[in-house]
Amino acid sequence: IGKGGSKIQEIRSSAGVDVNLGDRDSAVDGMMKVYLWGDKEVCDKAKKTIMELISEQTEVFEIPKERIGQVIGQGGSKVEDIKRKTGVRVHVGSSKSAVDGMIRVTLRGNKEGCDKA
């Protein structure tokens, strides 16, 4: 759904399709129905986008503060390279957020991309 329905709005506007979610109370095994209205082509595009969103995963790990520069690279070059090669979003915590000398790194994307990153 996204914060404030932002993902649904993005799908509606980019695919040109009406998207409605089923009632949370009627969810079965954590799965909700999603209703799409529009031409078959735009509905297929919206379905693909939704399937990509729900197949994303998040991986979180920690790196020693003194090694974080090796992960980030000069001017963020290594992080940008990881993003470009894998399609994964990368967030590296700030040195101020370090706990016990460790900085949290978060990867978000499909399994293959996260594994590669």
Short mmCIF file of N, CA, C and O in Angstrom, two decimals:
data_model
loop_
_atom_site.label_atom_id
_atom_site.label_comp_id
_atom_site.label_asym_id
_atom_site.label_seq_id
_atom_site.Cartn_x
_atom_site.Cartn_y
_atom_site.Cartn_z
N ILE A 1 0.83 -1.19 0.00
CA ILE A 1 0.00 0.00 0.00
C ILE A 1 0.87 1.25 0.00
O ILE A 1 0.60 2.19 -0.71
N GLY A 2 1.93 1.19 0.78
CA GLY A 2 2.82 2.35 0.89
C GLY A 2 2.30 3.34 1.90
O GLY A 2 1.14 3.30 2.31
N LYS A 3 3.15 4.22 2.32
CA LYS A 3 2.79 5.23 3.31
C LYS A 3 1.68 6.11 2.75
O LYS A 3 1.83 6.71 1.69
N GLY A 4 0.55 6.14 3.44
CA GLY A 4 -0.58 6.96 3.01
C GLY A 4 -1.16 6.52 1.67
O GLY A 4 -1.78 7.31 0.97
N GLY A 5 -0.93 5.25 1.31
CA GLY A 5 -1.45 4.74 0.04
C GLY A 5 -0.63 5.16 -1.16
O GLY A 5 -1.07 5.05 -2.30
N SER A 6 0.62 5.58 -0.93
CA SER A 6 1.45 6.12 -2.01
C SER A 6 1.73 5.10 -3.12
O SER A 6 1.72 5.46 -4.30
N LYS A 7 1.98 3.85 -2.78
CA LYS A 7 2.26 2.84 -3.81
C LYS A 7 1.03 2.58 -4.66
O LYS A 7 1.13 2.45 -5.88
N ILE A 8 -0.13 2.51 -4.03
CA ILE A 8 -1.38 2.30 -4.78
C ILE A 8 -1.61 3.47 -5.73
O ILE A 8 -1.96 3.29 -6.90
N GLN A 9 -1.43 4.69 -5.24
CA GLN A 9 -1.60 5.88 -6.08
C GLN A 9 -0.62 5.88 -7.25
O GLN A 9 -0.98 6.23 -8.38
N GLU A 10 0.61 5.45 -6.98
CA GLU A 10 1.63 5.39 -8.03
C GLU A 10 1.22 4.38 -9.11
O GLU A 10 1.35 4.65 -10.31
N ILE A 11 0.72 3.22 -8.68
CA ILE A 11 0.28 2.21 -9.65
C ILE A 11 -0.90 2.73 -10.45
O ILE A 11 -0.96 2.57 -11.67
N ARG A 12 -1.84 3.37 -9.76
CA ARG A 12 -3.01 3.93 -10.46
C ARG A 12 -2.59 4.91 -11.54
O ARG A 12 -3.09 4.86 -12.67
N SER A 13 -1.69 5.81 -11.19
CA SER A 13 -1.33 6.85 -12.16
C SER A 13 -0.40 6.34 -13.25
O SER A 13 -0.56 6.70 -14.42
N SER A 14 0.55 5.46 -12.91
CA SER A 14 1.49 5.00 -13.93
C SER A 14 0.87 3.97 -14.88
O SER A 14 1.18 3.96 -16.06
N ALA A 15 -0.02 3.12 -14.35
CA ALA A 15 -0.61 2.08 -15.19
C ALA A 15 -1.95 2.51 -15.78
O ALA A 15 -2.44 1.91 -16.72
N GLY A 16 -2.56 3.55 -15.20
CA GLY A 16 -3.87 3.99 -15.68
C GLY A 16 -4.96 2.98 -15.38
O GLY A 16 -5.84 2.73 -16.19
N VAL A 17 -4.88 2.40 -14.18
CA VAL A 17 -5.83 1.37 -13.78
C VAL A 17 -6.39 1.71 -12.40
O VAL A 17 -5.73 2.39 -11.61
N ASP A 18 -7.60 1.28 -12.14
CA ASP A 18 -8.18 1.48 -10.81
C ASP A 18 -7.80 0.29 -9.95
O ASP A 18 -7.94 -0.87 -10.37
N VAL A 19 -7.30 0.54 -8.75
CA VAL A 19 -6.85 -0.51 -7.84
C VAL A 19 -7.61 -0.39 -6.54
O VAL A 19 -7.66 0.69 -5.95
N ASN A 20 -8.19 -1.49 -6.10
CA ASN A 20 -8.85 -1.53 -4.80
C ASN A 20 -8.40 -2.79 -4.07
O ASN A 20 -8.22 -3.85 -4.69
N LEU A 21 -8.25 -2.66 -2.78
CA LEU A 21 -7.83 -3.79 -1.95
C LEU A 21 -9.03 -4.38 -1.25
O LEU A 21 -9.93 -3.65 -0.83
N GLY A 22 -9.01 -5.69 -1.10
CA GLY A 22 -10.06 -6.37 -0.35
C GLY A 22 -9.99 -5.99 1.12
O GLY A 22 -9.03 -5.38 1.58
N ASP A 23 -10.99 -6.39 1.85
CA ASP A 23 -11.09 -6.11 3.27
C ASP A 23 -10.04 -6.91 4.03
O ASP A 23 -9.89 -8.11 3.83
N ARG A 24 -9.30 -6.26 4.91
CA ARG A 24 -8.27 -6.95 5.69
C ARG A 24 -8.85 -8.09 6.52
O ARG A 24 -8.20 -9.09 6.75
N ASP A 25 -10.08 -7.91 6.97
CA ASP A 25 -10.72 -8.94 7.77
C ASP A 25 -10.99 -10.21 6.98
O ASP A 25 -11.17 -11.28 7.56
N SER A 26 -11.02 -10.11 5.65
CA SER A 26 -11.29 -11.29 4.82
C SER A 26 -9.99 -11.92 4.30
O SER A 26 -10.05 -12.85 3.49
N ALA A 27 -8.85 -11.45 4.79
CA ALA A 27 -7.56 -12.01 4.36
C ALA A 27 -7.47 -13.47 4.80
O ALA A 27 -7.92 -13.84 5.88
N VAL A 28 -6.89 -14.28 3.94
CA VAL A 28 -6.70 -15.70 4.24
C VAL A 28 -5.20 -15.99 4.21
O VAL A 28 -4.53 -15.70 3.21
N ASP A 29 -4.69 -16.55 5.30
CA ASP A 29 -3.26 -16.85 5.41
C ASP A 29 -2.41 -15.63 5.09
O ASP A 29 -1.37 -15.73 4.42
N GLY A 30 -2.85 -14.46 5.54
CA GLY A 30 -2.10 -13.23 5.34
C GLY A 30 -2.19 -12.65 3.94
O GLY A 30 -1.51 -11.69 3.62
N MET A 31 -3.02 -13.23 3.09
CA MET A 31 -3.14 -12.78 1.70
C MET A 31 -4.46 -12.03 1.53
O MET A 31 -5.51 -12.49 1.98
N MET A 32 -4.39 -10.87 0.88
CA MET A 32 -5.59 -10.07 0.59
C MET A 32 -5.85 -10.07 -0.90
O MET A 32 -4.92 -10.16 -1.70
N LYS A 33 -7.11 -9.91 -1.25
CA LYS A 33 -7.45 -9.79 -2.66
C LYS A 33 -7.17 -8.37 -3.13
O LYS A 33 -7.36 -7.41 -2.39
N VAL A 34 -6.70 -8.27 -4.37
CA VAL A 34 -6.48 -6.98 -5.01
C VAL A 34 -7.33 -6.98 -6.28
O VAL A 34 -7.26 -7.89 -7.09
N TYR A 35 -8.16 -5.94 -6.42
CA TYR A 35 -9.05 -5.83 -7.57
C TYR A 35 -8.50 -4.76 -8.52
O TYR A 35 -8.19 -3.65 -8.09
N LEU A 36 -8.39 -5.12 -9.79
CA LEU A 36 -7.91 -4.20 -10.82
C LEU A 36 -8.99 -4.01 -11.86
O LEU A 36 -9.59 -4.98 -12.33
N TRP A 37 -9.26 -2.75 -12.23
CA TRP A 37 -10.22 -2.43 -13.27
C TRP A 37 -9.55 -1.59 -14.34
O TRP A 37 -8.84 -0.64 -14.04
N GLY A 38 -9.76 -1.99 -15.58
CA GLY A 38 -9.21 -1.28 -16.72
C GLY A 38 -9.02 -2.23 -17.88
O GLY A 38 -9.43 -3.39 -17.82
N ASP A 39 -8.39 -1.76 -18.93
CA ASP A 39 -8.09 -2.63 -20.07
C ASP A 39 -7.15 -3.74 -19.62
O ASP A 39 -6.34 -3.56 -18.70
N LYS A 40 -7.23 -4.88 -20.29
CA LYS A 40 -6.41 -6.04 -19.92
C LYS A 40 -4.94 -5.67 -19.88
O LYS A 40 -4.22 -6.06 -18.94
N GLU A 41 -4.48 -4.93 -20.86
CA GLU A 41 -3.06 -4.57 -20.94
C GLU A 41 -2.61 -3.77 -19.72
O GLU A 41 -1.56 -4.06 -19.13
N VAL A 42 -3.39 -2.78 -19.30
CA VAL A 42 -3.00 -1.97 -18.15
C VAL A 42 -3.15 -2.75 -16.85
O VAL A 42 -2.38 -2.56 -15.91
N CYS A 43 -4.15 -3.63 -16.79
CA CYS A 43 -4.30 -4.48 -15.60
C CYS A 43 -3.11 -5.43 -15.47
O CYS A 43 -2.61 -5.65 -14.37
N ASP A 44 -2.66 -5.99 -16.59
CA ASP A 44 -1.50 -6.87 -16.56
C ASP A 44 -0.26 -6.12 -16.09
O ASP A 44 0.55 -6.64 -15.31
N LYS A 45 -0.11 -4.88 -16.54
CA LYS A 45 1.03 -4.05 -16.13
C LYS A 45 0.96 -3.78 -14.63
O LYS A 45 1.96 -3.90 -13.92
N ALA A 46 -0.22 -3.45 -14.13
CA ALA A 46 -0.39 -3.18 -12.70
C ALA A 46 -0.13 -4.44 -11.88
O ALA A 46 0.52 -4.39 -10.83
N LYS A 47 -0.62 -5.58 -12.37
CA LYS A 47 -0.40 -6.85 -11.66
C LYS A 47 1.09 -7.15 -11.56
O LYS A 47 1.59 -7.55 -10.51
N LYS A 48 1.82 -6.94 -12.66
CA LYS A 48 3.26 -7.18 -12.66
C LYS A 48 3.95 -6.30 -11.62
O LYS A 48 4.82 -6.76 -10.87
N THR A 49 3.57 -5.03 -11.58
CA THR A 49 4.16 -4.09 -10.61
C THR A 49 3.88 -4.55 -9.19
O THR A 49 4.78 -4.55 -8.34
N ILE A 50 2.66 -4.96 -8.92
CA ILE A 50 2.28 -5.42 -7.58
C ILE A 50 3.06 -6.68 -7.21
O ILE A 50 3.57 -6.80 -6.09
N MET A 51 3.17 -7.60 -8.14
CA MET A 51 3.91 -8.84 -7.86
C MET A 51 5.38 -8.56 -7.58
O MET A 51 5.98 -9.19 -6.71
N GLU A 52 5.96 -7.59 -8.28
CA GLU A 52 7.35 -7.21 -8.01
C GLU A 52 7.48 -6.61 -6.62
O GLU A 52 8.45 -6.90 -5.90
N LEU A 53 6.51 -5.79 -6.23
CA LEU A 53 6.55 -5.16 -4.91
C LEU A 53 6.47 -6.20 -3.80
O LEU A 53 7.21 -6.11 -2.82
N ILE A 54 5.58 -7.16 -3.94
CA ILE A 54 5.42 -8.12 -2.85
C ILE A 54 6.53 -9.17 -2.84
O ILE A 54 6.70 -9.86 -1.84
N SER A 55 7.27 -9.28 -3.94
CA SER A 55 8.36 -10.25 -3.94
C SER A 55 9.65 -9.65 -3.39
O SER A 55 10.64 -10.35 -3.22
N GLU A 56 9.63 -8.35 -3.11
CA GLU A 56 10.83 -7.72 -2.55
C GLU A 56 11.08 -8.21 -1.14
O GLU A 56 10.16 -8.61 -0.44
N GLN A 57 12.32 -8.19 -0.77
CA GLN A 57 12.68 -8.57 0.58
C GLN A 57 13.62 -7.52 1.15
O GLN A 57 14.19 -6.72 0.41
N THR A 58 13.74 -7.55 2.44
CA THR A 58 14.64 -6.63 3.12
C THR A 58 15.66 -7.46 3.90
O THR A 58 15.29 -8.40 4.59
N GLU A 59 16.91 -7.12 3.75
CA GLU A 59 17.97 -7.77 4.51
C GLU A 59 18.73 -6.69 5.27
O GLU A 59 19.06 -5.64 4.71
N VAL A 60 18.97 -6.97 6.53
CA VAL A 60 19.66 -6.01 7.39
C VAL A 60 20.86 -6.73 8.01
O VAL A 60 20.75 -7.87 8.47
N PHE A 61 21.99 -6.07 7.98
CA PHE A 61 23.18 -6.61 8.62
C PHE A 61 24.02 -5.44 9.12
O PHE A 61 23.72 -4.28 8.84
N GLU A 62 25.05 -5.76 9.88
CA GLU A 62 25.89 -4.72 10.47
C GLU A 62 27.33 -4.88 10.01
O GLU A 62 27.80 -6.00 9.79
N ILE A 63 27.99 -3.75 9.89
CA ILE A 63 29.39 -3.70 9.47
C ILE A 63 30.15 -2.86 10.51
O ILE A 63 29.64 -1.83 10.97
N PRO A 64 31.37 -3.28 10.84
CA PRO A 64 32.15 -2.47 11.79
C PRO A 64 32.33 -1.04 11.28
O PRO A 64 32.60 -0.83 10.09
N LYS A 65 32.17 -0.10 12.17
CA LYS A 65 32.25 1.32 11.82
C LYS A 65 33.54 1.65 11.07
O LYS A 65 33.51 2.41 10.10
N GLU A 66 34.65 1.05 11.46
CA GLU A 66 35.93 1.38 10.82
C GLU A 66 36.05 0.82 9.40
O GLU A 66 36.93 1.20 8.65
N ARG A 67 35.12 -0.06 8.99
CA ARG A 67 35.16 -0.65 7.64
C ARG A 67 34.10 -0.07 6.71
O ARG A 67 34.04 -0.43 5.54
N ILE A 68 33.28 0.83 7.22
CA ILE A 68 32.14 1.32 6.44
C ILE A 68 32.58 2.08 5.20
O ILE A 68 31.90 2.05 4.16
N GLY A 69 33.72 2.73 5.25
CA GLY A 69 34.24 3.45 4.09
C GLY A 69 34.49 2.52 2.91
O GLY A 69 34.31 2.90 1.75
N GLN A 70 34.87 1.29 3.19
CA GLN A 70 35.10 0.31 2.12
C GLN A 70 33.79 -0.08 1.44
O GLN A 70 33.78 -0.44 0.27
N VAL A 71 32.70 -0.02 2.19
CA VAL A 71 31.39 -0.35 1.63
C VAL A 71 30.84 0.83 0.83
O VAL A 71 30.31 0.65 -0.26
N ILE A 72 30.99 2.02 1.38
CA ILE A 72 30.43 3.21 0.73
C ILE A 72 31.24 3.63 -0.49
O ILE A 72 30.68 3.95 -1.53
N GLY A 73 32.56 3.62 -0.36
CA GLY A 73 33.41 4.09 -1.46
C GLY A 73 33.48 5.60 -1.49
O GLY A 73 32.69 6.29 -0.85
N GLN A 74 34.41 6.12 -2.27
CA GLN A 74 34.60 7.57 -2.36
C GLN A 74 33.36 8.22 -2.95
O GLN A 74 32.92 7.86 -4.05
N GLY A 75 32.77 9.15 -2.21
CA GLY A 75 31.57 9.85 -2.67
C GLY A 75 30.37 8.93 -2.89
O GLY A 75 29.48 9.24 -3.66
N GLY A 76 30.39 7.76 -2.22
CA GLY A 76 29.27 6.82 -2.37
C GLY A 76 29.36 5.96 -3.62
O GLY A 76 28.39 5.29 -4.00
N SER A 77 30.54 5.93 -4.24
CA SER A 77 30.69 5.24 -5.53
C SER A 77 30.40 3.74 -5.44
O SER A 77 29.79 3.17 -6.35
N LYS A 78 30.82 3.09 -4.37
CA LYS A 78 30.60 1.65 -4.27
C LYS A 78 29.12 1.33 -4.04
O LYS A 78 28.59 0.37 -4.59
N VAL A 79 28.45 2.14 -3.23
CA VAL A 79 27.01 1.94 -3.02
C VAL A 79 26.26 2.13 -4.33
O VAL A 79 25.39 1.33 -4.69
N GLU A 80 26.61 3.16 -5.07
CA GLU A 80 25.96 3.41 -6.36
C GLU A 80 26.22 2.26 -7.33
O GLU A 80 25.33 1.86 -8.09
N ASP A 81 27.42 1.72 -7.29
CA ASP A 81 27.76 0.59 -8.15
C ASP A 81 26.93 -0.64 -7.78
O ASP A 81 26.42 -1.35 -8.66
N ILE A 82 26.77 -0.89 -6.49
CA ILE A 82 25.93 -2.01 -6.02
C ILE A 82 24.50 -1.82 -6.49
O ILE A 82 23.87 -2.76 -7.00
N LYS A 83 23.97 -0.62 -6.34
CA LYS A 83 22.60 -0.33 -6.78
C LYS A 83 22.44 -0.59 -8.28
O LYS A 83 21.49 -1.22 -8.72
N ARG A 84 23.40 -0.09 -9.05
CA ARG A 84 23.33 -0.21 -10.51
C ARG A 84 23.42 -1.66 -10.96
O ARG A 84 22.67 -2.12 -11.82
N LYS A 85 24.32 -2.43 -10.35
CA LYS A 85 24.54 -3.82 -10.77
C LYS A 85 23.45 -4.78 -10.30
O LYS A 85 23.24 -5.81 -10.93
N THR A 86 22.79 -4.46 -9.18
CA THR A 86 21.85 -5.41 -8.60
C THR A 86 20.39 -4.95 -8.64
O THR A 86 19.49 -5.77 -8.48
N GLY A 87 20.16 -3.65 -8.80
CA GLY A 87 18.80 -3.13 -8.75
C GLY A 87 18.26 -3.05 -7.33
O GLY A 87 17.07 -2.80 -7.12
N VAL A 88 19.11 -3.24 -6.36
CA VAL A 88 18.72 -3.23 -4.95
C VAL A 88 18.91 -1.83 -4.37
O VAL A 88 19.87 -1.14 -4.70
N ARG A 89 17.97 -1.42 -3.53
CA ARG A 89 18.14 -0.16 -2.81
C ARG A 89 19.03 -0.44 -1.59
O ARG A 89 18.86 -1.45 -0.92
N VAL A 90 19.97 0.46 -1.34
CA VAL A 90 20.95 0.28 -0.26
C VAL A 90 20.87 1.49 0.66
O VAL A 90 20.93 2.62 0.19
N HIS A 91 20.74 1.22 1.95
CA HIS A 91 20.79 2.30 2.93
C HIS A 91 21.86 1.96 3.96
O HIS A 91 21.82 0.89 4.58
N VAL A 92 22.81 2.87 4.11
CA VAL A 92 23.88 2.69 5.09
C VAL A 92 23.64 3.70 6.20
O VAL A 92 23.53 4.90 5.94
N GLY A 93 23.55 3.21 7.42
CA GLY A 93 23.34 4.09 8.57
C GLY A 93 24.50 5.04 8.74
O GLY A 93 25.61 4.80 8.25
N SER A 94 24.26 6.11 9.44
CA SER A 94 25.32 7.10 9.68
C SER A 94 26.24 6.61 10.80
O SER A 94 25.88 5.75 11.60
N SER A 95 27.43 7.19 10.84
CA SER A 95 28.36 6.80 11.90
C SER A 95 27.81 7.17 13.27
O SER A 95 28.12 6.51 14.26
N LYS A 96 26.95 8.19 13.33
CA LYS A 96 26.32 8.58 14.59
C LYS A 96 25.34 7.52 15.09
O LYS A 96 25.05 7.45 16.27
N SER A 97 24.83 6.70 14.16
CA SER A 97 23.85 5.69 14.55
C SER A 97 24.52 4.37 14.96
O SER A 97 23.83 3.40 15.28
N ALA A 98 25.85 4.34 14.96
CA ALA A 98 26.57 3.11 15.30
C ALA A 98 26.25 2.67 16.73
O ALA A 98 26.13 3.48 17.64
N VAL A 99 26.07 1.36 16.88
CA VAL A 99 25.83 0.76 18.19
C VAL A 99 26.93 -0.26 18.42
O VAL A 99 27.12 -1.17 17.59
N ASP A 100 27.66 -0.09 19.51
CA ASP A 100 28.77 -0.97 19.83
C ASP A 100 29.76 -1.07 18.66
O ASP A 100 30.27 -2.15 18.34
N GLY A 101 29.99 0.06 17.98
CA GLY A 101 30.96 0.11 16.89
C GLY A 101 30.49 -0.50 15.58
O GLY A 101 31.27 -0.69 14.66
N MET A 102 29.17 -0.81 15.49
CA MET A 102 28.62 -1.44 14.29
C MET A 102 27.59 -0.51 13.64
O MET A 102 26.80 0.13 14.33
N ILE A 103 27.61 -0.45 12.30
CA ILE A 103 26.67 0.37 11.54
C ILE A 103 25.74 -0.54 10.76
O ILE A 103 26.19 -1.50 10.11
N ARG A 104 24.47 -0.23 10.80
CA ARG A 104 23.45 -1.04 10.12
C ARG A 104 23.39 -0.70 8.63
O ARG A 104 23.38 0.45 8.24
N VAL A 105 23.34 -1.75 7.82
CA VAL A 105 23.18 -1.63 6.37
C VAL A 105 21.89 -2.37 6.01
O VAL A 105 21.68 -3.50 6.43
N THR A 106 21.05 -1.71 5.22
CA THR A 106 19.78 -2.31 4.81
C THR A 106 19.74 -2.43 3.29
O THR A 106 20.01 -1.46 2.59
N LEU A 107 19.40 -3.62 2.82
CA LEU A 107 19.22 -3.88 1.39
C LEU A 107 17.74 -4.16 1.16
O LEU A 107 17.12 -4.87 1.94
N ARG A 108 17.17 -3.61 0.08
CA ARG A 108 15.78 -3.89 -0.25
C ARG A 108 15.67 -4.11 -1.75
O ARG A 108 16.08 -3.27 -2.55
N GLY A 109 15.14 -5.27 -2.12
CA GLY A 109 14.98 -5.61 -3.52
C GLY A 109 14.61 -7.07 -3.68
O GLY A 109 14.26 -7.73 -2.70
N ASN A 110 14.72 -7.58 -4.88
CA ASN A 110 14.39 -8.99 -5.07
C ASN A 110 15.51 -9.86 -4.50
O ASN A 110 16.61 -9.40 -4.24
N LYS A 111 15.19 -11.14 -4.29
CA LYS A 111 16.12 -12.07 -3.64
C LYS A 111 17.45 -12.14 -4.37
O LYS A 111 18.51 -12.09 -3.75
N GLU A 112 17.40 -12.29 -5.69
CA GLU A 112 18.63 -12.42 -6.47
C GLU A 112 19.53 -11.20 -6.30
O GLU A 112 20.74 -11.31 -6.14
N GLY A 113 18.91 -10.01 -6.36
CA GLY A 113 19.67 -8.78 -6.20
C GLY A 113 20.28 -8.66 -4.81
O GLY A 113 21.45 -8.27 -4.67
N CYS A 114 19.49 -8.98 -3.78
CA CYS A 114 20.01 -8.92 -2.41
C CYS A 114 21.15 -9.91 -2.21
O CYS A 114 22.16 -9.58 -1.59
N ASP A 115 21.00 -11.12 -2.75
CA ASP A 115 22.07 -12.11 -2.64
C ASP A 115 23.34 -11.63 -3.32
O ASP A 115 24.44 -11.80 -2.79
N LYS A 116 23.19 -11.02 -4.48
CA LYS A 116 24.35 -10.53 -5.23
C LYS A 116 25.01 -9.35 -4.52
O LYS A 116 26.23 -9.26 -4.47
N ALA A 117 24.18 -8.46 -3.96
CA ALA A 117 24.71 -7.28 -3.25
C ALA A 117 25.49 -7.71 -2.03
O ALA A 117 26.52 -7.18 -1.70
#
